[in-house]
Short mmCIF file of C-alpha atoms in Angstrom, two decimals:
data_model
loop_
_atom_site.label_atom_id
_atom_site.label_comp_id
_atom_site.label_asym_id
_atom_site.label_seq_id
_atom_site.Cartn_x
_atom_site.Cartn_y
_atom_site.Cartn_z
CA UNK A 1 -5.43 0.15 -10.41
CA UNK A 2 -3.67 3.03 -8.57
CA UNK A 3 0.47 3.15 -9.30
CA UNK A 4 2.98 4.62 -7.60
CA UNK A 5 6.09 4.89 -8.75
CA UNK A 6 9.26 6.50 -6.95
CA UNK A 7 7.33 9.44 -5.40
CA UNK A 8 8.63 12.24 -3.22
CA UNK A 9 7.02 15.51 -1.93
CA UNK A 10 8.77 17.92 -0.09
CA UNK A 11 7.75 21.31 2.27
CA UNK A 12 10.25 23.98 2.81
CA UNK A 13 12.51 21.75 2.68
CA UNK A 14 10.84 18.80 5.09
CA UNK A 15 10.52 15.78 2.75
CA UNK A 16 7.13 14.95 3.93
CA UNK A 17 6.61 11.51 1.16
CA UNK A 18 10.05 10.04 -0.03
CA UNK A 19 10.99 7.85 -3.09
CA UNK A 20 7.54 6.16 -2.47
CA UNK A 21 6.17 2.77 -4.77
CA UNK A 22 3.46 0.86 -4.31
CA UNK A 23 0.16 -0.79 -6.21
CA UNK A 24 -3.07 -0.52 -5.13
CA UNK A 25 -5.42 -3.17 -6.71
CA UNK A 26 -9.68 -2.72 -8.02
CA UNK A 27 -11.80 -3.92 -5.81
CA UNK A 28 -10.19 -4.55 -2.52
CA UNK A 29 -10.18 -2.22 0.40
CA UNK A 30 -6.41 -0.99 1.11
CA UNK A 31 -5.76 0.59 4.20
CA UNK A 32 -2.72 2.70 4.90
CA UNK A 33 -0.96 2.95 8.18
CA UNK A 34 1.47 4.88 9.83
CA UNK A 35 2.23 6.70 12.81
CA UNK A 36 0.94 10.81 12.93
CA UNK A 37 3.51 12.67 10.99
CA UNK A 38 4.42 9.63 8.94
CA UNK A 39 3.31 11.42 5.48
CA UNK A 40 -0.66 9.46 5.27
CA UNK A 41 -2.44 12.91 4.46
CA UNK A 42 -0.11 14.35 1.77
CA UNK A 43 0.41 11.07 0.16
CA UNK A 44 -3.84 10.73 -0.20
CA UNK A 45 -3.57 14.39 -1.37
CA UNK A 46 -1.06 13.68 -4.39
CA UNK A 47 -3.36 10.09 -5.08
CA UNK A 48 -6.03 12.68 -5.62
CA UNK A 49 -4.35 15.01 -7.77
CA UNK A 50 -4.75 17.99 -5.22
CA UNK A 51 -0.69 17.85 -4.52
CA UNK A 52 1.69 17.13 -7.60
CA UNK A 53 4.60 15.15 -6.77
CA UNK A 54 8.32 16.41 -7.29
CA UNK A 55 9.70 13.48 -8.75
CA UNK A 56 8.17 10.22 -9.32
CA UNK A 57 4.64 9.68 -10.88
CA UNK A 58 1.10 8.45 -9.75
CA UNK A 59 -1.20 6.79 -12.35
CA UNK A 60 -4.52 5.75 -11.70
CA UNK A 61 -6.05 3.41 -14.69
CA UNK A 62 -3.15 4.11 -16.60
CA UNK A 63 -3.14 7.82 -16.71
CA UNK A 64 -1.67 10.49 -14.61
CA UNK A 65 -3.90 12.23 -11.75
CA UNK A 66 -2.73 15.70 -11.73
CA UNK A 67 -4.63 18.45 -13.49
CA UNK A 68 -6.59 15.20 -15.15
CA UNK A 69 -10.30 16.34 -15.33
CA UNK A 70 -11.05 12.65 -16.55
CA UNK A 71 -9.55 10.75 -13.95
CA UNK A 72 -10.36 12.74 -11.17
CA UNK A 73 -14.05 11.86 -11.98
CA UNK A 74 -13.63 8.59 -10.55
CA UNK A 75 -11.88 9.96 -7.31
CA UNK A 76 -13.50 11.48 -3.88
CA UNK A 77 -10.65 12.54 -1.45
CA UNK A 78 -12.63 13.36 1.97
CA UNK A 79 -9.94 15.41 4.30
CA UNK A 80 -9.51 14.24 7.83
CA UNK A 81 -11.44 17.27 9.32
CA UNK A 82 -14.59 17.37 7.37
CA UNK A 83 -15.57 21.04 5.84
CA UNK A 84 -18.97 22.65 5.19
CA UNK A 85 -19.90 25.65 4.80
CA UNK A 86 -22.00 27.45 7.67
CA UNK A 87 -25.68 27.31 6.93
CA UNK A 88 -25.13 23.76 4.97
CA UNK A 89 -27.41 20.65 5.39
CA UNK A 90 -27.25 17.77 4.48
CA UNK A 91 -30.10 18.37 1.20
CA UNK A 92 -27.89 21.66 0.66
CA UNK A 93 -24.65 19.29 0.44
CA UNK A 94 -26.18 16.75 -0.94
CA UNK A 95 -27.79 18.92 -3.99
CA UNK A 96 -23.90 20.36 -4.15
CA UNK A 97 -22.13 17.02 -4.39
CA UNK A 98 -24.81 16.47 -7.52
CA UNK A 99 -23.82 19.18 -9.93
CA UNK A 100 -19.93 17.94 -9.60
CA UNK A 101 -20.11 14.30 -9.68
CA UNK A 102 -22.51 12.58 -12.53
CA UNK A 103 -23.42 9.45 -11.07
CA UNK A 104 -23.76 10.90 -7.38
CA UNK A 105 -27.13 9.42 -6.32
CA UNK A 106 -29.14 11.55 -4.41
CA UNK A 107 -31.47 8.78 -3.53
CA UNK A 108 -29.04 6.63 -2.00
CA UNK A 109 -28.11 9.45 0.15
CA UNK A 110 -31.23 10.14 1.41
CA UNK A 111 -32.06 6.49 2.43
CA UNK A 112 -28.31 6.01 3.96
CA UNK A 113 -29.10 9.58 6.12
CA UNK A 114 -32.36 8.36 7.20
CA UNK A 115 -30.64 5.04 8.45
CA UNK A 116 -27.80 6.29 9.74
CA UNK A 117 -30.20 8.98 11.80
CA UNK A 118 -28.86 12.01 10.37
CA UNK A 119 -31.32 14.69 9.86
CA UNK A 120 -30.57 16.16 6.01
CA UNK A 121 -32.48 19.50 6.59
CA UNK A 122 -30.83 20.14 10.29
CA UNK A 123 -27.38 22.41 9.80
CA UNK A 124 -24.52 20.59 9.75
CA UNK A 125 -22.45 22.89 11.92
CA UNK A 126 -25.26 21.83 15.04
CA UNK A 127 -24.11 18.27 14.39
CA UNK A 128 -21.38 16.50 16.58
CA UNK A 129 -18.13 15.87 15.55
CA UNK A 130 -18.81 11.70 14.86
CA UNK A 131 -22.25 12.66 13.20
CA UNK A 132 -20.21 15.48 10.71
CA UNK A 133 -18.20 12.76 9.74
CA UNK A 134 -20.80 10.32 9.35
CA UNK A 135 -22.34 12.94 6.74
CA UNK A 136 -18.71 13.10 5.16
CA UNK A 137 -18.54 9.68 4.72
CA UNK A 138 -22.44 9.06 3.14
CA UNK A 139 -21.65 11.77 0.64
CA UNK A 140 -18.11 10.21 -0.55
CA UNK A 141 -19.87 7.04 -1.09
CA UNK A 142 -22.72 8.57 -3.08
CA UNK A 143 -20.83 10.21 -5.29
CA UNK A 144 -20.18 6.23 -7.03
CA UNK A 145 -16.83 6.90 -7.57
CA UNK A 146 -14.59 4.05 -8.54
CA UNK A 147 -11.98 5.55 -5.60
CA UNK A 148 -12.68 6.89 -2.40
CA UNK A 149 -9.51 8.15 -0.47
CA UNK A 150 -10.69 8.33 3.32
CA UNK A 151 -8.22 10.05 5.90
CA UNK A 152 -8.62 9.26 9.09
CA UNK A 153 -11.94 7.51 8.39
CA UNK A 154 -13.01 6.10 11.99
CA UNK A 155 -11.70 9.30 14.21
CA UNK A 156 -14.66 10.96 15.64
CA UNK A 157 -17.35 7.66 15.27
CA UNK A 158 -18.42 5.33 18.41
CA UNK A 159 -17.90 1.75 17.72
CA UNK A 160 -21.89 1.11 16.54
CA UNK A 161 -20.76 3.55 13.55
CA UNK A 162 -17.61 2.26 13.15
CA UNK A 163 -19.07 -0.67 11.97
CA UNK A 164 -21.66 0.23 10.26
CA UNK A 165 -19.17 2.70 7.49
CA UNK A 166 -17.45 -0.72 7.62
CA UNK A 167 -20.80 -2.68 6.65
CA UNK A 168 -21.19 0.07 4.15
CA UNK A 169 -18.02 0.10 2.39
CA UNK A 170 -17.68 -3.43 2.05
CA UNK A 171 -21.54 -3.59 0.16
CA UNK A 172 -20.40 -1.12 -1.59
CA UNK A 173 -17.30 -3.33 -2.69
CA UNK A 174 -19.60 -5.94 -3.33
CA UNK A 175 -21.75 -4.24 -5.46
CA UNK A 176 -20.34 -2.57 -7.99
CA UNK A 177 -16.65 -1.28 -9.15
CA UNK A 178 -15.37 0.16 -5.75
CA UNK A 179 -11.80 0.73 -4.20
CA UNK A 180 -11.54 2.58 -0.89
CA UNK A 181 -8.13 3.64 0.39
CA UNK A 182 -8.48 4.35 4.33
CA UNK A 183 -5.63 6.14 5.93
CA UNK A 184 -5.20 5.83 9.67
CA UNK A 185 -2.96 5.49 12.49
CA UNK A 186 -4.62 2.87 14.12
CA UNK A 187 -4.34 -0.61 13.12
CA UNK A 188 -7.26 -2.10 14.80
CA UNK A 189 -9.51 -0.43 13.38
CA UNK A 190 -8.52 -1.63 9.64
CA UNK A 191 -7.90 -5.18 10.95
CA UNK A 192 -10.79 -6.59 10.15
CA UNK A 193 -12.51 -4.62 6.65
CA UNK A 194 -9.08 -4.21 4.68
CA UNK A 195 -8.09 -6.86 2.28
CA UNK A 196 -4.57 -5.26 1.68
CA UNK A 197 -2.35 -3.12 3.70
CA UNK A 198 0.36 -0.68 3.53
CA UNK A 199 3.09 0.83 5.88
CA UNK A 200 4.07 4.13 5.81
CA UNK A 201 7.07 5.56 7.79
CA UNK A 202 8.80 8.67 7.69
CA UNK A 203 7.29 9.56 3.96
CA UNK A 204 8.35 5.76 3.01
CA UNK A 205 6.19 2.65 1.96
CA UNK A 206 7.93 0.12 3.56
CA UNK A 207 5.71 -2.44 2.36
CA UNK A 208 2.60 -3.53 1.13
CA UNK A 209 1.04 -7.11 1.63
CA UNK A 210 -2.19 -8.99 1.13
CA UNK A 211 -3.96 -9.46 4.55
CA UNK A 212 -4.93 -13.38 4.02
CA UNK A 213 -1.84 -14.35 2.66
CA UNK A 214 0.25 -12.42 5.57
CA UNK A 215 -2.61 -14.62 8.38
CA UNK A 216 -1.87 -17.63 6.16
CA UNK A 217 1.88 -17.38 6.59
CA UNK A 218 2.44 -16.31 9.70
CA UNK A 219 1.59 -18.03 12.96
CA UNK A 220 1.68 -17.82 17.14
CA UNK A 221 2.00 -21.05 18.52
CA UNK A 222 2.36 -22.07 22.37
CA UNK A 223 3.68 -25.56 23.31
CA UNK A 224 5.42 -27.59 25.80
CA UNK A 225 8.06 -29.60 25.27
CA UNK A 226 9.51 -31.19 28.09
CA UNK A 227 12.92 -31.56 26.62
CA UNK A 228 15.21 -28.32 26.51
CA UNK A 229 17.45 -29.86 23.52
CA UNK A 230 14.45 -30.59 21.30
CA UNK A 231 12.86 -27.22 22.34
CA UNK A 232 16.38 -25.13 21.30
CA UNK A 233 16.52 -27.77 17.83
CA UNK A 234 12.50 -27.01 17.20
CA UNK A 235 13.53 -23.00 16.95
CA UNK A 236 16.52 -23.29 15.19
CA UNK A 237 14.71 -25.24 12.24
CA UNK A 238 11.60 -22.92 11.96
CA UNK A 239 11.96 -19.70 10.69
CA UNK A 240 11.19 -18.19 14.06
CA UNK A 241 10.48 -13.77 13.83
CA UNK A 242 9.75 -14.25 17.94
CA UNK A 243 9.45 -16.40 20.79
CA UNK A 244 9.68 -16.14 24.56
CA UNK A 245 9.34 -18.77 27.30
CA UNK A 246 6.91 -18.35 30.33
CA UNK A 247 7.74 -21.28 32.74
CA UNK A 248 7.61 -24.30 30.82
CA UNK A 249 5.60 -22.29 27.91
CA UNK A 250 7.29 -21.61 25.10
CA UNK A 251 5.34 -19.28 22.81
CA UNK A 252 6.86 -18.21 19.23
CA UNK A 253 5.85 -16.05 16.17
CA UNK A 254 6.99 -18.17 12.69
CA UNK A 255 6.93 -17.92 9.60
CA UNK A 256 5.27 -21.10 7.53
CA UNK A 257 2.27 -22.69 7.05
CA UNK A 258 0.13 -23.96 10.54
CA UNK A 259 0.72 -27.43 8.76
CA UNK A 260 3.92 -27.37 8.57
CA UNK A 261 5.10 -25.59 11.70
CA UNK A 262 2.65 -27.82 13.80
CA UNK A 263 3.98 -30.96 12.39
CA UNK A 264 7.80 -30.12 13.15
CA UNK A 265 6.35 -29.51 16.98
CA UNK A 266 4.49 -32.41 17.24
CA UNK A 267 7.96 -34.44 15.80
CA UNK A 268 8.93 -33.23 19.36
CA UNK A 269 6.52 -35.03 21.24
CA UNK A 270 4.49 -31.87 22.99
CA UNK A 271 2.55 -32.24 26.33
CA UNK A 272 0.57 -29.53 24.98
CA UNK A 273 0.76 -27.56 21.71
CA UNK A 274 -2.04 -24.97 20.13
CA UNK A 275 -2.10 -22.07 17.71
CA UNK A 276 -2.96 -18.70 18.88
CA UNK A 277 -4.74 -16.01 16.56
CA UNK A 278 -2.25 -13.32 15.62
CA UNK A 279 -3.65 -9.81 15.67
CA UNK A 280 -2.69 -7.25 13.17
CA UNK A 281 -0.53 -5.32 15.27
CA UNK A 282 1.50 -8.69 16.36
CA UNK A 283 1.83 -9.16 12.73
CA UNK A 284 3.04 -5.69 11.80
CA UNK A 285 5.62 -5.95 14.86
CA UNK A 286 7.01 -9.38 13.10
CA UNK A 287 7.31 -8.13 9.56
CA UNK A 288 8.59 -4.86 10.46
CA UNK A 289 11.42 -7.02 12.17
CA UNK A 290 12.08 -8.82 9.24
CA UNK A 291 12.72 -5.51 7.60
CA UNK A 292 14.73 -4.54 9.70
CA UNK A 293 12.96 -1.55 11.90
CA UNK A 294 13.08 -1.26 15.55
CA UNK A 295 9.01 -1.56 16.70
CA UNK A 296 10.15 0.87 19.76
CA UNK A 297 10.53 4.01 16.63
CA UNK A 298 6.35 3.09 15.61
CA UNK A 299 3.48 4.34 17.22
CA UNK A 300 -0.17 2.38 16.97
#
């Protein structure tokens, strides 16, 4: 388990990550969001133990990351620009990523490039930008550490590949002891792979929920209910985040179970009433209400 605890980072001055706390549970796939400039790269760079926090602390298992030889083992921080040197390959890389992690396995690698249609004795620098990151990506997961901290993970891959590194991570999950943390500004593309999720804003974790239970408890509903009185009474008794009213469609965003908010529309006798599948982003909107932030001030 990754800890956070009262964090902050600052640059000349700039307080890029401030008073941040969170927990980041084994085994599920977190994802971290936040608009550009919201703090997603330093704060993956202090989980690694590259950055060292001003105040606050960061343990991972238990014991703090920085300078820690034995728990940065178990950690693979891959930057959002991936880096090789000019004459690498792939068998160059991969023979490099063997003599600093001890369980990397060189194997693996070879059959995920051969799938993944990445030559391994090509140069690297001759590759696109999505297939660079694509070799990025193969070698963070062979390395069989128990963390992988991706920034930016999906920038730079067409959707076929997008879902494949998704495929791949959550095998990976499956398989053996595996946690990846994916950074990115752009919440559809966590929406469906992450089990957990985190805000960031302005160097701040504003929250961090459990994707199921957030789906379970949170529901779009359209109806209509022919009389205005029982329509105002239905939204004063649910706990309603959002609702608007297209002719005689009323459409809301509540809080609840789809039980329980169904049954106190249907006490209303409907003409028509049916749930609509929230997307991430809807749901982000509605809980960042709740806490108080104005959507217009967060970029997705």
């Amino acid at each position: 388990m990754i800890e956070v605890r009262n964090v902050c980072k600052t640059f000349d001055g700039i307080k890029a990550i401030s008073h941040a706390t969170t927990k980041i549970m084994e085994g599920q796939i977190f994802g971290l969001v936040g608009s550009n400039g919201a703090g997603k790269s330093t704060f993956l760079r202090m989980l690694s133990g590259v950055l060292k926090s001003d105040e606050g602390k960061i343990l991972i298992d238990g014991k703090d990351v920085y300078e820690n030889t034995e728990v940065k083992e178990n950690i693979c921080f891959l930057s959002d620009v991936a880096y090789f040197p000019v004459n690498a390959t792939g068998k160059t890389m991969r023979d490099y990523y063997a003599m600093f992690y001890k369980n990397f396995n060189s194997s693996q690698f070879d059959k995920l490039a051969e799938k993944f249609q990445l030559d391994i004795y090509r140069k690297i620098s001759t590759f696109s930008k999505g297939m660079q990151k694509q070799m990025s990506m193969l070698l963070g997961v062979c390395t069989n550490t128990k963390y992988l901290l991706c920034d930016e993970t999906f920038d730079g891959l067409d959707p076929v590949m997008r879902q494949a590194v998704k495929g791949l991570f959550a095998s990976e999950v499956m398989n053996r002891e595996f946690t990846p943390i994916i950074a990115s500004h752009n919440l559809r593309e966590l929406e469906d792979i992450c089990d957990s999720i985190g805000l960031l804003h302005q160097g701040g974790i504003l929250f961090t929920k459990d994707l199921e239970n957030m789906k379970f408890h949170i529901h779009k509903v359209q109806c209509v209910i022919p009389n205005q009185v029982q329509e105002e009474r239905l939204l004063a008794e649910l706990d309603v985040l959002y609702h608007e009213k297209q002719g005689s469609i009323l459409s809301f965003i509540s809080r609840g179970t789809r039980e329980e908010i169904i049954e106190r529309v249907e006490e209303r006798n409907p003409i028509f009433v049916e749930t609509v599948p929230l997307s991430l982003e809807e749901i982000f909107i509605s809980e960042m209400e709740v806490e108080g932030y104005e959507v217009k001030n967060f970029l997705f």
